[in-house]
Amino acid sequence: MKVLNLTKSMPKILVLKKKINNFNRIISVSGDKSISIRWVLFSSLANGVSKARNLLISEDVLAAIKAIRKLGIKSEIKNSTCKIYGKGINGYKYKKNLTINAENSGTLGRLILGLLINSPKPIKIIGDNSLSKRDFKRIADPLTRFGAKFNLKNNKNLPLTILGTKKPKPIKFTEKKGSAQIKSSIIFAGMKTNGCTTLRAKKSRNHTETMCRYLNLPLKVKSKKNYDEISITKVKKIKCLNYNIPSDISSGAFFMILTALSKNSELLIKNVNINPSRIGVITILKKMGVKINFQNKKNYRGEKIADIKIKSVKSIKPINCPVKLNASAIDEFLVIFLLAAKAKGISYFKNLEELNKKESPRLIWGSKILNMMGVKTNTTKDSIKIYGNPNLKISKKIIIKNYLKDHRVFMTSVIAALSFGGKWHIHDKDSIQTSFPTFLKIINELKK
Ligand code: S3P
């Protein structure tokens, strides 16, 4: 496999000293991470060659490609086009003592376990420092009920070992956290049982279900008000999956908020995935008074896509954020907090326990960054009150470091520096390689 050199040797500290000038531009952000990783996994199970265009070429997605390669699946990458030579639903072949490194990716580490439910030999899953602190019991518990055997560090963390079962048994499960990773891992395992797995899942991103539907797999979803009732039975064959990956709204969100916070600016972000389970950030921005709309809407392979148009605003309203938006904006809260910092009043975000379980404890990091910026917060283990200041300006020096290289902490800090001023030293610049390697290139374009 040709792996791209992701410029690990760049200087590691980014220094920013100036607010951004007004801009009026059209940009494209990179491919959706959730869809890219799912495309890699589904394609590895298909019968034949699948091709993706605009695949996100970032460390998380490359880790997924390396993982399926270790399971005996061939792939080729040229620029952002990728081919995967799937060998069927039970086509993984590998040697004894296999180790898969999920690196920084919770999505890869958790989803792949569902596919290993019938692995005949033990497989070890490891991850980087950040992933090794995250909870894998949430996956091991339901998958144990299918019949797999797990060994986890501290009963909870990576490294873990999974030993599959020849005859996985279907299960009934209630998913209460609103985690698409738990839901997807169970759907994958359910595809390999003789019987019907049923899942009552709190609403969360539904790309796995959407791909199953596009591939005509035996998955049913009954949508209820606060949860989905999902059932999945044995999958015999998966057709090849050619896919043009749309752009990632989670990457776009940094630029939406930069625009909202800048004076006299306008931005059009092209071809973004606007799956209703991902657009909490849009609803929140609208509630805060930001002018934002969708243009050129399309359907693609069951996903919704549009260009997103956004303009800067004079006055930002505070928000008492409805908890029903939490799952659909979970990756955007850090940068949303910056908008709340400039709102005219107090914003309140609650029931956000999951936010501290991401690549870094993001509720804690969100409030740390705001406090360094001179913004008052009241933070509990699952909520934050942000005392907004419409005249917020920063002139002091702010150093951001030791944040477990969380890509979203880095990018949020960049947006804060460009929106509010001050002298920022933001460490671990290479953290963007996880999800959005072209982030700083787009920032530099907007500065021109
Ligand atoms: C993801 C699900 C979310 C999200 C993560 C990507 C996915 O995590 O935070 O960045 O692709 O399924 P949880 O499912 O753990 O909430």
XYZ file of C-alpha atoms and ligand atoms in Angstrom:
464
model
C 0.000 0.000 0.000
C 1.268 3.447 -0.814
C 0.884 5.469 2.375
C 1.114 9.207 1.970
C 3.692 11.070 3.961
C 1.610 13.149 6.335
C 4.340 15.730 7.036
C 5.126 14.659 10.578
C 8.229 16.816 10.454
C 6.406 20.184 10.414
C 7.322 22.639 13.205
C 5.146 21.584 16.083
C 4.035 24.927 17.502
C 1.746 27.262 15.600
C 2.126 30.918 16.537
C -0.769 33.259 15.741
C -0.698 36.968 16.579
C -3.363 38.588 14.471
C -7.093 38.415 13.872
C -8.146 37.399 10.373
C -9.264 40.136 7.950
C -12.709 39.965 6.365
C -13.150 37.357 3.608
C -15.716 36.340 1.011
C -14.844 32.935 -0.408
C -15.887 29.519 -1.665
C -14.085 26.599 -0.020
C -14.155 22.804 0.070
C -13.276 20.925 3.222
C -12.067 17.311 3.147
C -14.109 14.109 3.014
C -16.342 13.003 5.866
C -14.414 10.940 8.436
C -17.332 8.809 9.642
C -18.360 7.938 6.083
C -14.737 7.345 4.964
C -14.067 4.829 7.752
C -17.399 3.075 7.159
C -16.685 2.916 3.426
C -13.329 1.198 4.153
C -14.956 -1.351 6.466
C -17.959 -2.144 4.246
C -15.725 -2.387 1.167
C -13.468 -4.869 2.950
C -16.524 -7.154 3.266
C -17.809 -6.690 -0.277
C -17.355 -9.229 -3.070
C -15.037 -7.462 -5.501
C -13.458 -4.081 -6.005
C -14.958 -0.921 -4.470
C -13.765 2.546 -5.363
C -14.087 5.803 -3.408
C -13.386 9.332 -4.557
C -12.637 12.189 -2.156
C -11.831 9.704 0.599
C -10.481 11.558 3.623
C -6.751 10.899 3.586
C -6.026 11.390 7.246
C -4.384 9.286 9.939
C -7.690 7.851 11.219
C -8.734 6.648 7.772
C -5.242 5.371 6.922
C -5.330 3.424 10.199
C -8.558 1.787 8.951
C -6.903 0.894 5.651
C -3.868 -0.548 7.465
C -6.221 -2.543 9.710
C -8.062 -4.250 6.854
C -4.738 -4.858 5.153
C -3.615 -6.797 8.213
C -6.811 -8.823 7.823
C -5.713 -9.792 4.325
C -7.605 -7.187 2.272
C -5.708 -5.421 -0.518
C -6.091 -1.693 -1.201
C -4.630 1.034 -3.413
C -4.594 4.783 -2.800
C -3.823 7.438 -5.399
C -4.401 11.029 -4.299
C -7.822 10.829 -2.677
C -9.076 7.907 -4.769
C -8.971 4.520 -3.125
C -9.714 0.981 -4.276
C -10.411 -1.886 -1.913
C -10.398 -5.512 -3.033
C -13.033 -7.071 -0.755
C -13.165 -10.819 -0.255
C -16.705 -11.230 1.033
C -18.368 -11.065 4.428
C -16.147 -13.819 5.892
C -13.080 -13.114 3.761
C -10.602 -11.909 6.399
C -7.437 -14.065 6.535
C -4.608 -13.431 8.933
C -1.760 -14.978 10.889
C -1.635 -15.879 14.575
C -0.858 -13.138 17.122
C -2.242 -10.326 14.993
C -2.169 -6.790 16.400
C -4.297 -4.017 14.920
C -3.377 -0.444 15.795
C -6.454 1.816 15.824
C -4.106 4.760 16.567
C -6.312 7.753 17.560
C -9.571 6.464 16.105
C -12.421 5.479 18.414
C -14.582 4.827 15.373
C -12.113 2.333 13.894
C -11.246 0.679 17.224
C -14.886 0.194 18.139
C -16.519 -0.596 14.785
C -13.945 -3.183 13.753
C -14.620 -5.217 16.890
C -18.121 -5.933 15.557
C -16.578 -7.369 12.398
C -14.217 -9.567 14.425
C -17.098 -11.246 16.286
C -16.321 -14.552 14.518
C -12.523 -14.286 14.351
C -11.085 -17.764 14.922
C -7.819 -16.489 16.427
C -7.276 -13.869 19.144
C -6.593 -10.360 17.842
C -5.031 -7.604 19.905
C -6.264 -4.039 19.474
C -3.978 -1.213 20.540
C -4.237 2.559 20.197
C -2.327 5.765 20.891
C -2.101 7.472 24.261
C -5.492 9.191 23.850
C -7.403 6.117 22.611
C -5.835 3.996 25.369
C -7.587 6.185 27.943
C -11.043 5.689 26.364
C -13.805 3.274 27.311
C -13.955 -0.014 25.395
C -16.123 -1.806 27.965
C -19.076 -0.122 26.251
C -18.307 -2.325 23.202
C -16.897 -5.410 24.918
C -20.058 -5.835 27.051
C -22.574 -6.169 24.198
C -20.159 -8.141 21.998
C -19.550 -10.603 24.849
C -23.260 -11.351 24.739
C -22.856 -12.369 21.066
C -20.350 -14.967 22.342
C -16.975 -13.269 21.810
C -14.336 -13.323 24.563
C -12.510 -10.188 25.657
C -9.539 -9.319 27.738
C -9.238 -5.590 28.469
C -6.635 -3.615 30.378
C -8.235 -2.538 33.693
C -11.423 -4.281 32.458
C -12.119 -1.215 30.373
C -9.279 0.010 28.168
C -6.879 -0.818 25.382
C -4.886 -2.875 24.792
C -7.599 -5.484 24.490
C -7.768 -8.928 22.977
C -10.842 -10.284 21.242
C -11.417 -13.939 20.464
C -14.453 -14.452 18.274
C -16.969 -17.279 18.309
C -17.794 -19.668 15.466
C -21.511 -19.196 16.046
C -22.332 -15.665 17.176
C -25.769 -15.482 18.842
C -28.124 -12.582 18.081
C -28.824 -10.219 20.984
C -31.366 -7.628 22.121
C -29.709 -4.437 23.276
C -30.645 -0.961 24.469
C -28.115 1.751 23.554
C -28.622 4.670 25.940
C -25.624 6.943 25.331
C -26.522 8.090 21.814
C -23.272 6.555 20.532
C -23.113 5.687 16.831
C -19.944 3.739 17.520
C -21.687 1.339 19.927
C -24.698 1.067 17.614
C -22.569 0.396 14.513
C -20.397 -2.205 16.204
C -23.530 -4.137 17.217
C -24.998 -3.847 13.703
C -21.741 -5.269 12.259
C -21.785 -8.182 14.711
C -25.504 -8.716 14.022
C -24.709 -9.162 10.321
C -22.831 -12.354 11.207
C -25.392 -14.232 13.334
C -28.056 -16.776 12.391
C -31.002 -14.824 13.705
C -32.256 -11.337 14.365
C -30.381 -8.797 16.493
C -32.574 -5.990 17.770
C -31.338 -2.698 19.030
C -33.220 0.143 20.666
C -30.762 2.984 20.106
C -30.893 6.581 21.291
C -30.675 8.726 18.147
C -27.146 9.227 16.788
C -25.465 9.557 13.390
C -26.912 6.908 11.085
C -24.345 6.481 8.289
C -24.007 2.749 9.019
C -27.751 2.216 8.622
C -27.800 4.381 5.484
C -25.010 2.333 3.876
C -26.757 -0.924 4.863
C -29.914 0.323 3.173
C -28.054 1.384 0.026
C -26.411 -2.052 -0.116
C -29.810 -3.783 0.327
C -28.684 -5.503 3.519
C -31.341 -6.996 5.805
C -31.567 -4.049 8.202
C -34.804 -2.443 9.340
C -35.210 0.820 11.208
C -38.372 2.041 12.906
C -37.890 5.646 13.830
C -39.511 6.664 17.152
C -39.395 10.105 18.717
C -36.273 9.693 20.876
C -34.827 6.433 19.663
C -34.648 4.051 16.728
C -35.679 0.416 16.757
C -33.165 -1.379 14.575
C -33.101 -5.006 13.531
C -30.465 -6.828 11.505
C -30.239 -10.421 10.304
C -27.531 -12.486 8.627
C -25.796 -10.899 5.649
C -24.730 -13.323 2.930
C -23.211 -11.059 0.328
C -22.297 -7.388 0.001
C -22.094 -5.732 -3.409
C -19.206 -3.413 -4.280
C -19.586 0.092 -2.971
C -18.484 2.888 -5.306
C -18.783 6.163 -3.437
C -18.007 9.874 -3.816
C -17.410 10.859 -0.216
C -19.077 14.207 0.619
C -17.295 16.816 2.735
C -17.348 16.640 6.513
C -19.691 19.021 8.353
C -17.523 18.597 11.459
C -14.571 20.051 9.531
C -16.816 22.695 7.948
C -18.026 23.787 11.399
C -14.663 25.442 12.201
C -15.046 27.687 9.159
C -18.742 28.365 9.785
C -17.902 29.679 13.229
C -14.855 31.605 12.007
C -17.186 33.344 9.525
C -19.881 34.005 12.125
C -17.283 35.591 14.423
C -15.498 37.668 11.739
C -16.643 41.087 10.516
C -18.278 41.514 7.081
C -17.430 38.010 5.905
C -19.180 35.387 3.827
C -18.387 31.786 3.032
C -19.780 29.044 0.837
C -18.708 25.532 1.795
C -19.255 23.127 -1.105
C -20.753 19.654 -1.141
C -21.139 18.980 2.583
C -22.910 15.978 4.094
C -26.034 17.354 5.809
C -27.433 14.092 7.126
C -30.141 15.195 9.632
C -28.330 13.230 12.370
C -25.254 15.464 11.908
C -26.639 18.995 11.619
C -27.094 19.923 15.281
C -24.455 22.606 14.715
C -26.634 24.283 12.065
C -29.695 24.328 14.357
C -27.582 25.724 17.205
C -26.022 28.429 15.012
C -29.458 29.469 13.744
C -30.795 29.655 17.311
C -27.837 31.924 18.140
C -28.819 34.302 15.341
C -26.347 33.234 12.662
C -27.458 33.516 9.040
C -26.830 30.142 7.508
C -28.595 28.177 4.809
C -28.343 25.194 2.478
C -28.099 25.600 -1.284
C -28.079 23.103 -4.116
C -29.473 20.210 -2.021
C -29.007 16.668 -3.339
C -29.481 13.075 -2.290
C -26.579 10.725 -2.740
C -26.620 7.020 -1.851
C -29.206 7.786 0.868
C -27.186 10.706 2.314
C -28.185 14.365 1.995
C -25.653 16.818 0.595
C -25.664 20.608 0.120
C -23.500 23.702 -0.132
C -23.580 25.689 3.108
C -23.738 29.472 2.926
C -22.879 31.508 6.000
C -22.486 35.195 6.848
C -20.957 37.036 9.770
C -23.352 38.397 12.404
C -23.423 41.624 14.369
C -25.057 40.284 17.497
C -24.912 36.712 18.786
C -27.731 35.410 20.972
C -27.003 33.174 23.955
C -28.483 29.678 23.903
C -29.966 27.266 26.404
C -29.022 24.348 24.200
C -31.758 21.690 23.924
C -30.313 18.311 24.994
C -31.925 16.636 22.024
C -29.263 18.337 19.857
C -26.347 16.867 21.831
C -25.705 13.739 19.750
C -26.066 15.552 16.436
C -23.520 18.244 17.404
C -21.249 16.156 19.640
C -18.041 16.824 17.683
C -18.776 20.542 17.235
C -19.328 21.700 20.832
C -15.759 22.875 21.435
C -15.941 25.355 18.572
C -19.608 26.230 19.319
C -18.428 27.344 22.786
C -16.439 30.117 21.036
C -19.655 31.544 19.632
C -21.201 31.445 23.111
C -18.126 33.361 24.368
C -19.182 36.336 22.216
C -22.933 36.074 22.814
C -24.905 38.756 24.585
C -25.740 36.758 27.725
C -25.234 33.382 29.374
C -25.327 30.167 27.345
C -25.983 26.785 28.907
C -25.061 23.347 27.557
C -26.063 20.318 29.636
C -26.200 16.479 29.786
C -22.852 16.474 27.995
C -21.118 13.728 29.935
C -20.045 12.082 26.650
C -18.014 15.175 25.731
C -15.410 14.310 28.360
C -15.027 10.857 26.793
C -13.648 12.003 23.451
C -10.037 12.245 22.218
C -9.479 14.541 25.210
C -11.904 15.526 28.010
C -13.461 18.224 25.842
C -15.829 19.784 28.358
C -12.822 20.402 30.601
C -10.723 21.654 27.665
C -13.536 23.877 26.400
C -13.778 25.631 29.732
C -9.943 25.835 30.092
C -9.604 27.583 26.732
C -12.457 29.986 27.506
C -10.980 30.817 30.912
C -7.563 31.498 29.348
C -9.391 33.854 26.968
C -10.849 35.702 29.953
C -14.361 34.245 29.598
C -16.132 33.148 32.782
C -17.570 29.616 32.887
C -19.299 27.373 35.407
C -18.457 23.804 34.555
C -19.724 20.583 36.135
C -19.000 16.993 35.112
C -21.655 17.187 32.398
C -22.529 20.843 31.808
C -21.088 24.272 31.104
C -22.431 27.803 31.552
C -20.626 30.350 29.425
C -20.842 34.033 30.343
C -20.666 35.652 26.917
C -19.042 39.020 26.216
C -19.966 40.710 22.889
C -16.910 42.989 23.238
C -14.454 40.191 23.873
C -10.934 41.057 22.714
C -7.756 39.297 23.723
C -4.340 40.904 23.977
C -2.457 38.510 26.265
C -0.378 35.439 25.483
C -2.155 32.086 25.486
C -0.353 28.743 25.382
C -2.280 25.604 24.444
C -0.413 22.367 25.166
C -0.654 18.896 26.741
C -4.152 18.322 25.374
C -3.560 14.687 24.272
C -3.085 16.005 20.722
C -6.856 16.292 20.323
C -7.292 17.589 16.748
C -10.436 19.503 17.675
C -8.735 21.299 20.592
C -6.036 22.447 18.161
C -8.471 23.659 15.486
C -10.754 25.365 18.043
C -7.728 27.248 19.407
C -6.809 28.416 15.897
C -10.353 29.721 15.325
C -10.258 31.495 18.714
C -6.931 33.157 17.869
C -8.147 34.359 14.461
C -11.486 35.578 15.854
C -10.489 37.291 19.102
C -6.799 38.197 18.712
C -4.056 37.740 21.334
C -0.720 35.944 21.012
C -1.359 32.235 20.749
C 1.219 29.453 20.917
C -0.651 26.315 19.959
C 1.392 23.134 20.377
C 1.172 19.847 18.462
C 0.289 21.211 15.072
C 0.441 17.685 13.615
C -2.725 16.772 15.556
C -4.741 17.947 12.524
C -3.468 14.920 10.599
C -6.078 12.853 12.456
C -9.121 14.314 10.740
C -8.304 17.361 8.622
C -4.755 17.578 7.213
C -5.638 20.524 4.917
C -7.084 22.665 7.743
C -4.175 25.126 7.931
C -3.889 25.325 4.165
C -7.513 26.529 3.967
C -6.890 28.997 6.818
C -3.900 30.392 4.875
C -6.055 30.728 1.738
C -8.647 32.721 3.697
C -5.899 35.006 5.036
C -4.753 35.975 1.519
C -18.536 8.744 15.363
C -19.384 8.790 16.429
C -19.241 9.735 17.547
C -18.300 10.872 17.196
C -17.050 10.397 16.520
C -17.406 9.685 15.221
C -18.779 7.742 14.295
O -18.741 9.041 18.682
O -17.967 11.612 18.359
O -16.186 11.476 16.229
O -18.220 7.869 13.192
O -19.540 6.804 14.552
P -19.734 8.226 19.671
O -20.448 7.253 18.869
O -18.831 7.538 20.651
O -20.595 9.276 20.310
